[in-house]
């Protein structure tokens, strides 16, 4: 009986509700094998008491029947996720990234709905409120912050081997894209992707920030769970477009974050309409799908962003639209309103 053997056996224990196992999520912190006694130490961050119970039972179900194992002791240390669950109006949470007061994740059920566009413009608009803001692009497979902010340098490391974020438009920026040689997406899957992302999140020298906006990869899988297990996320914003195929996935995202006790700050409906020069609105993807969905899911609707050429052009050319004066630009104004709501829902204390 060796710790490696026990770890291998524990790969059969899934994190409840996900396909990934507790070993590859890095939840098993220690395994001790003494004569007649095996002790497994697990650490998780959740407020759902059913999760440790289920992991406890499943570990016993796998280990107890092994021949010659003796007594099995499963110790589960449940880290207090109450800071994350405090959310709106809750206690001022502690983030697990040194120097960062609040962490806001921007997520979507599917790709192409404008999640990165919303994350970038939210970060810009939050900075315009006077806050110190960082934006971290966590999408290994399709990083876009480099493009959206027109930054191409490779970041340097400090004397502690931490990556120093780049800066543009008064924001600190970090992206997997800055670390890639030729912008080709990283071809890593499964546990490697998890490990890369965790390491990436822990090794950036953000120093002093009021808000860190995390642009999550699209979807609702293991990598999103890994991120919210690695850092304490104070709130998640779900971006959707108004049509049913996008709403189905937005619903999945809301339910996934609820399952892991990440407070849902609200929904943003992107590409809500197109307004022609004459001022007429065309609801290309259907009218108010996001508004109805927010009501249905009982989460706040933070705002609606129209589809327009300038938003796309400015996104491609490194100058997000929220940099335009809100008084004379409706889309910029919409992002500034969203930022004001986010600031009041997730105060920096
Ligand atoms: P995601 O992160 O969800 O994959 P992106 O933010 O990368 O989506 O957006 C996909 C494309 O759509 C980009 O070219 C972006 O500029 C464009 N886009 C996003 N939102 C809008 C909008 N409201 N109006 C016009 N183009 C938009």
PDB file of C-alpha atoms in Angstrom, residues 142-319:
ATOM      1  CA  UNK A 142      -8.625  31.545 -27.572  1.00  0.00           C
ATOM      2  CA  UNK A 143      -6.975  34.402 -25.712  1.00  0.00           C
ATOM      3  CA  UNK A 144      -8.105  37.780 -27.014  1.00  0.00           C
ATOM      4  CA  UNK A 145      -6.989  40.465 -24.557  1.00  0.00           C
ATOM      5  CA  UNK A 146      -3.737  41.068 -26.489  1.00  0.00           C
ATOM      6  CA  UNK A 147      -5.777  41.987 -29.564  1.00  0.00           C
ATOM      7  CA  UNK A 148      -8.397  43.998 -27.697  1.00  0.00           C
ATOM      8  CA  UNK A 149      -5.792  46.194 -26.024  1.00  0.00           C
ATOM      9  CA  UNK A 150      -3.234  46.249 -28.824  1.00  0.00           C
ATOM     10  CA  UNK A 151      -0.442  44.885 -26.659  1.00  0.00           C
ATOM     11  CA  UNK A 152       2.076  42.484 -28.028  1.00  0.00           C
ATOM     12  CA  UNK A 153       5.095  42.536 -25.769  1.00  0.00           C
ATOM     13  CA  UNK A 154       6.097  39.544 -23.764  1.00  0.00           C
ATOM     14  CA  UNK A 155       5.817  40.200 -20.038  1.00  0.00           C
ATOM     15  CA  UNK A 156       8.888  40.130 -17.804  1.00  0.00           C
ATOM     16  CA  UNK A 157       9.300  38.232 -14.553  1.00  0.00           C
ATOM     17  CA  UNK A 158      10.226  39.847 -11.245  1.00  0.00           C
ATOM     18  CA  UNK A 159      12.828  38.573  -8.771  1.00  0.00           C
ATOM     19  CA  UNK A 160      10.222  36.213  -7.221  1.00  0.00           C
ATOM     20  CA  UNK A 161       9.634  34.592 -10.616  1.00  0.00           C
ATOM     21  CA  UNK A 162       6.202  36.169 -10.893  1.00  0.00           C
ATOM     22  CA  UNK A 163       4.982  37.557 -14.196  1.00  0.00           C
ATOM     23  CA  UNK A 164       4.677  41.346 -14.266  1.00  0.00           C
ATOM     24  CA  UNK A 165       1.403  42.305 -15.990  1.00  0.00           C
ATOM     25  CA  UNK A 166       1.511  44.605 -19.007  1.00  0.00           C
ATOM     26  CA  UNK A 167      -0.271  47.961 -18.868  1.00  0.00           C
ATOM     27  CA  UNK A 168      -2.561  49.723 -21.328  1.00  0.00           C
ATOM     28  CA  UNK A 169      -5.191  52.441 -20.910  1.00  0.00           C
ATOM     29  CA  UNK A 170      -4.481  52.525 -17.168  1.00  0.00           C
ATOM     30  CA  UNK A 171      -5.240  48.818 -16.697  1.00  0.00           C
ATOM     31  CA  UNK A 172      -2.975  45.961 -15.711  1.00  0.00           C
ATOM     32  CA  UNK A 173      -3.344  43.196 -18.260  1.00  0.00           C
ATOM     33  CA  UNK A 174      -2.403  39.563 -18.295  1.00  0.00           C
ATOM     34  CA  UNK A 175      -3.256  36.933 -20.839  1.00  0.00           C
ATOM     35  CA  UNK A 176      -2.205  33.478 -21.783  1.00  0.00           C
ATOM     36  CA  UNK A 177      -1.835  35.108 -25.218  1.00  0.00           C
ATOM     37  CA  UNK A 178       1.158  37.150 -24.009  1.00  0.00           C
ATOM     38  CA  UNK A 179       2.999  33.954 -23.261  1.00  0.00           C
ATOM     39  CA  UNK A 180       2.411  32.276 -26.611  1.00  0.00           C
ATOM     40  CA  UNK A 181       5.088  32.419 -29.294  1.00  0.00           C
ATOM     41  CA  UNK A 182       2.886  32.766 -32.345  1.00  0.00           C
ATOM     42  CA  UNK A 183      -0.621  33.245 -30.981  1.00  0.00           C
ATOM     43  CA  UNK A 184      -1.486  29.650 -31.801  1.00  0.00           C
ATOM     44  CA  UNK A 185      -3.845  28.245 -29.225  1.00  0.00           C
ATOM     45  CA  UNK A 186      -2.228  26.014 -26.662  1.00  0.00           C
ATOM     46  CA  UNK A 187      -2.846  22.379 -27.380  1.00  0.00           C
ATOM     47  CA  UNK A 188      -3.258  21.035 -23.909  1.00  0.00           C
ATOM     48  CA  UNK A 189      -6.286  19.291 -22.566  1.00  0.00           C
ATOM     49  CA  UNK A 190      -7.638  17.931 -19.312  1.00  0.00           C
ATOM     50  CA  UNK A 191      -5.417  17.958 -16.244  1.00  0.00           C
ATOM     51  CA  UNK A 192      -2.591  19.836 -18.031  1.00  0.00           C
ATOM     52  CA  UNK A 193      -4.959  22.665 -18.876  1.00  0.00           C
ATOM     53  CA  UNK A 194      -6.080  22.745 -15.262  1.00  0.00           C
ATOM     54  CA  UNK A 195      -2.520  22.908 -13.991  1.00  0.00           C
ATOM     55  CA  UNK A 196      -1.500  25.615 -16.472  1.00  0.00           C
ATOM     56  CA  UNK A 197      -4.474  27.746 -15.516  1.00  0.00           C
ATOM     57  CA  UNK A 198      -3.866  27.376 -11.774  1.00  0.00           C
ATOM     58  CA  UNK A 199      -0.206  28.210 -12.151  1.00  0.00           C
ATOM     59  CA  UNK A 200      -1.042  31.162 -14.365  1.00  0.00           C
ATOM     60  CA  UNK A 201      -3.526  32.546 -11.818  1.00  0.00           C
ATOM     61  CA  UNK A 202      -1.071  32.240  -8.953  1.00  0.00           C
ATOM     62  CA  UNK A 203       2.023  33.578 -10.654  1.00  0.00           C
ATOM     63  CA  UNK A 204       1.069  37.078 -11.688  1.00  0.00           C
ATOM     64  CA  UNK A 205       2.355  39.999  -9.627  1.00  0.00           C
ATOM     65  CA  UNK A 206      -0.862  42.069  -9.604  1.00  0.00           C
ATOM     66  CA  UNK A 207       0.329  43.996  -6.555  1.00  0.00           C
ATOM     67  CA  UNK A 208      -2.315  46.517  -5.579  1.00  0.00           C
ATOM     68  CA  UNK A 209      -5.725  46.185  -7.308  1.00  0.00           C
ATOM     69  CA  UNK A 210      -9.301  47.064  -6.355  1.00  0.00           C
ATOM     70  CA  UNK A 211     -10.816  44.801  -8.990  1.00  0.00           C
ATOM     71  CA  UNK A 212      -9.446  41.932 -10.993  1.00  0.00           C
ATOM     72  CA  UNK A 213     -11.708  40.993 -13.901  1.00  0.00           C
ATOM     73  CA  UNK A 214     -11.250  37.405 -15.058  1.00  0.00           C
ATOM     74  CA  UNK A 215     -12.251  36.671 -18.630  1.00  0.00           C
ATOM     75  CA  UNK A 216     -13.121  32.981 -18.281  1.00  0.00           C
ATOM     76  CA  UNK A 217     -13.008  30.537 -21.164  1.00  0.00           C
ATOM     77  CA  UNK A 218     -16.462  29.920 -22.682  1.00  0.00           C
ATOM     78  CA  UNK A 219     -18.513  27.024 -21.373  1.00  0.00           C
ATOM     79  CA  UNK A 220     -19.299  25.356 -18.111  1.00  0.00           C
ATOM     80  CA  UNK A 221     -16.751  22.640 -17.633  1.00  0.00           C
ATOM     81  CA  UNK A 222     -13.936  21.597 -15.404  1.00  0.00           C
ATOM     82  CA  UNK A 223     -11.668  24.508 -16.229  1.00  0.00           C
ATOM     83  CA  UNK A 224     -14.241  27.046 -15.008  1.00  0.00           C
ATOM     84  CA  UNK A 225     -14.662  25.032 -11.826  1.00  0.00           C
ATOM     85  CA  UNK A 226     -10.890  24.931 -11.380  1.00  0.00           C
ATOM     86  CA  UNK A 227     -10.677  28.697 -11.608  1.00  0.00           C
ATOM     87  CA  UNK A 228     -13.348  29.308  -8.973  1.00  0.00           C
ATOM     88  CA  UNK A 229     -11.675  26.722  -6.741  1.00  0.00           C
ATOM     89  CA  UNK A 230      -8.288  28.379  -7.184  1.00  0.00           C
ATOM     90  CA  UNK A 231      -9.289  31.934  -6.365  1.00  0.00           C
ATOM     91  CA  UNK A 232     -12.167  33.339  -4.371  1.00  0.00           C
ATOM     92  CA  UNK A 233     -14.492  34.866  -6.937  1.00  0.00           C
ATOM     93  CA  UNK A 234     -16.733  37.599  -5.488  1.00  0.00           C
ATOM     94  CA  UNK A 235     -19.214  37.528  -8.316  1.00  0.00           C
ATOM     95  CA  UNK A 236     -19.730  36.230 -11.820  1.00  0.00           C
ATOM     96  CA  UNK A 237     -21.288  38.086 -14.727  1.00  0.00           C
ATOM     97  CA  UNK A 238     -22.880  35.923 -17.395  1.00  0.00           C
ATOM     98  CA  UNK A 239     -22.912  37.256 -20.942  1.00  0.00           C
ATOM     99  CA  UNK A 240     -25.530  36.042 -23.395  1.00  0.00           C
ATOM    100  CA  UNK A 241     -27.067  37.027 -26.697  1.00  0.00           C
ATOM    101  CA  UNK A 242     -30.879  37.108 -26.874  1.00  0.00           C
ATOM    102  CA  UNK A 243     -31.594  34.010 -28.965  1.00  0.00           C
ATOM    103  CA  UNK A 244     -32.730  30.723 -27.477  1.00  0.00           C
ATOM    104  CA  UNK A 245     -29.579  28.710 -28.359  1.00  0.00           C
ATOM    105  CA  UNK A 246     -27.467  31.144 -26.358  1.00  0.00           C
ATOM    106  CA  UNK A 247     -29.959  31.373 -23.506  1.00  0.00           C
ATOM    107  CA  UNK A 248     -29.947  27.609 -23.004  1.00  0.00           C
ATOM    108  CA  UNK A 249     -26.195  27.772 -22.387  1.00  0.00           C
ATOM    109  CA  UNK A 250     -26.472  30.878 -20.219  1.00  0.00           C
ATOM    110  CA  UNK A 251     -28.929  28.939 -18.048  1.00  0.00           C
ATOM    111  CA  UNK A 252     -26.365  26.137 -17.702  1.00  0.00           C
ATOM    112  CA  UNK A 253     -23.731  28.664 -16.663  1.00  0.00           C
ATOM    113  CA  UNK A 254     -25.985  30.185 -14.001  1.00  0.00           C
ATOM    114  CA  UNK A 255     -26.744  26.753 -12.621  1.00  0.00           C
ATOM    115  CA  UNK A 256     -23.080  25.712 -12.591  1.00  0.00           C
ATOM    116  CA  UNK A 257     -21.901  28.777 -10.681  1.00  0.00           C
ATOM    117  CA  UNK A 258     -24.809  28.454  -8.269  1.00  0.00           C
ATOM    118  CA  UNK A 259     -23.760  24.851  -7.643  1.00  0.00           C
ATOM    119  CA  UNK A 260     -20.274  25.926  -6.581  1.00  0.00           C
ATOM    120  CA  UNK A 261     -21.564  28.899  -4.564  1.00  0.00           C
ATOM    121  CA  UNK A 262     -20.200  31.674  -6.698  1.00  0.00           C
ATOM    122  CA  UNK A 263     -22.638  34.602  -6.397  1.00  0.00           C
ATOM    123  CA  UNK A 264     -24.201  35.582  -9.718  1.00  0.00           C
ATOM    124  CA  UNK A 265     -23.769  39.344 -10.004  1.00  0.00           C
ATOM    125  CA  UNK A 266     -26.018  39.485 -13.046  1.00  0.00           C
ATOM    126  CA  UNK A 267     -26.620  38.917 -16.716  1.00  0.00           C
ATOM    127  CA  UNK A 268     -25.512  41.121 -19.612  1.00  0.00           C
ATOM    128  CA  UNK A 269     -27.496  40.858 -22.847  1.00  0.00           C
ATOM    129  CA  UNK A 270     -25.077  41.526 -25.703  1.00  0.00           C
ATOM    130  CA  UNK A 271     -25.998  42.165 -29.342  1.00  0.00           C
ATOM    131  CA  UNK A 272     -29.444  43.085 -28.041  1.00  0.00           C
ATOM    132  CA  UNK A 273     -30.383  45.081 -31.176  1.00  0.00           C
ATOM    133  CA  UNK A 274     -28.966  46.957 -34.130  1.00  0.00           C
ATOM    134  CA  UNK A 275     -29.873  50.624 -34.469  1.00  0.00           C
ATOM    135  CA  UNK A 276     -29.726  52.074 -37.975  1.00  0.00           C
ATOM    136  CA  UNK A 277     -28.793  55.691 -38.751  1.00  0.00           C
ATOM    137  CA  UNK A 278     -32.474  56.623 -38.753  1.00  0.00           C
ATOM    138  CA  UNK A 279     -32.744  55.382 -35.166  1.00  0.00           C
ATOM    139  CA  UNK A 280     -34.872  52.327 -35.881  1.00  0.00           C
ATOM    140  CA  UNK A 281     -33.978  49.251 -33.852  1.00  0.00           C
ATOM    141  CA  UNK A 282     -33.720  45.800 -35.422  1.00  0.00           C
ATOM    142  CA  UNK A 283     -33.808  42.876 -33.026  1.00  0.00           C
ATOM    143  CA  UNK A 284     -31.575  40.564 -35.036  1.00  0.00           C
ATOM    144  CA  UNK A 285     -31.362  37.814 -32.426  1.00  0.00           C
ATOM    145  CA  UNK A 286     -34.850  38.312 -30.993  1.00  0.00           C
ATOM    146  CA  UNK A 287     -36.180  40.904 -28.606  1.00  0.00           C
ATOM    147  CA  UNK A 288     -35.280  40.953 -24.907  1.00  0.00           C
ATOM    148  CA  UNK A 289     -34.378  37.280 -24.594  1.00  0.00           C
ATOM    149  CA  UNK A 290     -31.793  38.202 -21.958  1.00  0.00           C
ATOM    150  CA  UNK A 291     -34.251  40.373 -20.052  1.00  0.00           C
ATOM    151  CA  UNK A 292     -36.784  37.548 -19.814  1.00  0.00           C
ATOM    152  CA  UNK A 293     -34.096  35.035 -18.919  1.00  0.00           C
ATOM    153  CA  UNK A 294     -32.791  37.218 -16.093  1.00  0.00           C
ATOM    154  CA  UNK A 295     -36.328  37.461 -14.702  1.00  0.00           C
ATOM    155  CA  UNK A 296     -36.873  33.750 -15.105  1.00  0.00           C
ATOM    156  CA  UNK A 297     -33.584  32.884 -13.361  1.00  0.00           C
ATOM    157  CA  UNK A 298     -34.140  35.571 -10.769  1.00  0.00           C
ATOM    158  CA  UNK A 299     -30.780  37.230 -11.366  1.00  0.00           C
ATOM    159  CA  UNK A 300     -30.242  40.960 -11.984  1.00  0.00           C
ATOM    160  CA  UNK A 301     -30.057  42.200 -15.568  1.00  0.00           C
ATOM    161  CA  UNK A 302     -27.014  44.475 -15.550  1.00  0.00           C
ATOM    162  CA  UNK A 303     -27.538  45.936 -18.999  1.00  0.00           C
ATOM    163  CA  UNK A 304     -28.133  45.519 -22.713  1.00  0.00           C
ATOM    164  CA  UNK A 305     -25.453  46.222 -25.316  1.00  0.00           C
ATOM    165  CA  UNK A 306     -26.463  46.771 -28.939  1.00  0.00           C
ATOM    166  CA  UNK A 307     -24.560  45.272 -31.847  1.00  0.00           C
ATOM    167  CA  UNK A 308     -22.673  47.907 -33.785  1.00  0.00           C
ATOM    168  CA  UNK A 309     -19.719  48.288 -36.078  1.00  0.00           C
ATOM    169  CA  UNK A 310     -17.707  50.589 -33.830  1.00  0.00           C
ATOM    170  CA  UNK A 311     -17.728  48.069 -30.957  1.00  0.00           C
ATOM    171  CA  UNK A 312     -16.244  45.413 -33.202  1.00  0.00           C
ATOM    172  CA  UNK A 313     -13.768  47.784 -34.883  1.00  0.00           C
ATOM    173  CA  UNK A 314     -12.509  49.199 -31.615  1.00  0.00           C
ATOM    174  CA  UNK A 315     -12.246  45.695 -30.161  1.00  0.00           C
ATOM    175  CA  UNK A 316     -10.083  44.628 -33.094  1.00  0.00           C
ATOM    176  CA  UNK A 317      -7.892  47.706 -33.000  1.00  0.00           C
ATOM    177  CA  UNK A 318      -6.907  47.743 -29.336  1.00  0.00           C
ATOM    178  CA  UNK A 319      -9.127  50.571 -28.126  1.00  0.00           C
TER     179      UNK A 319
END
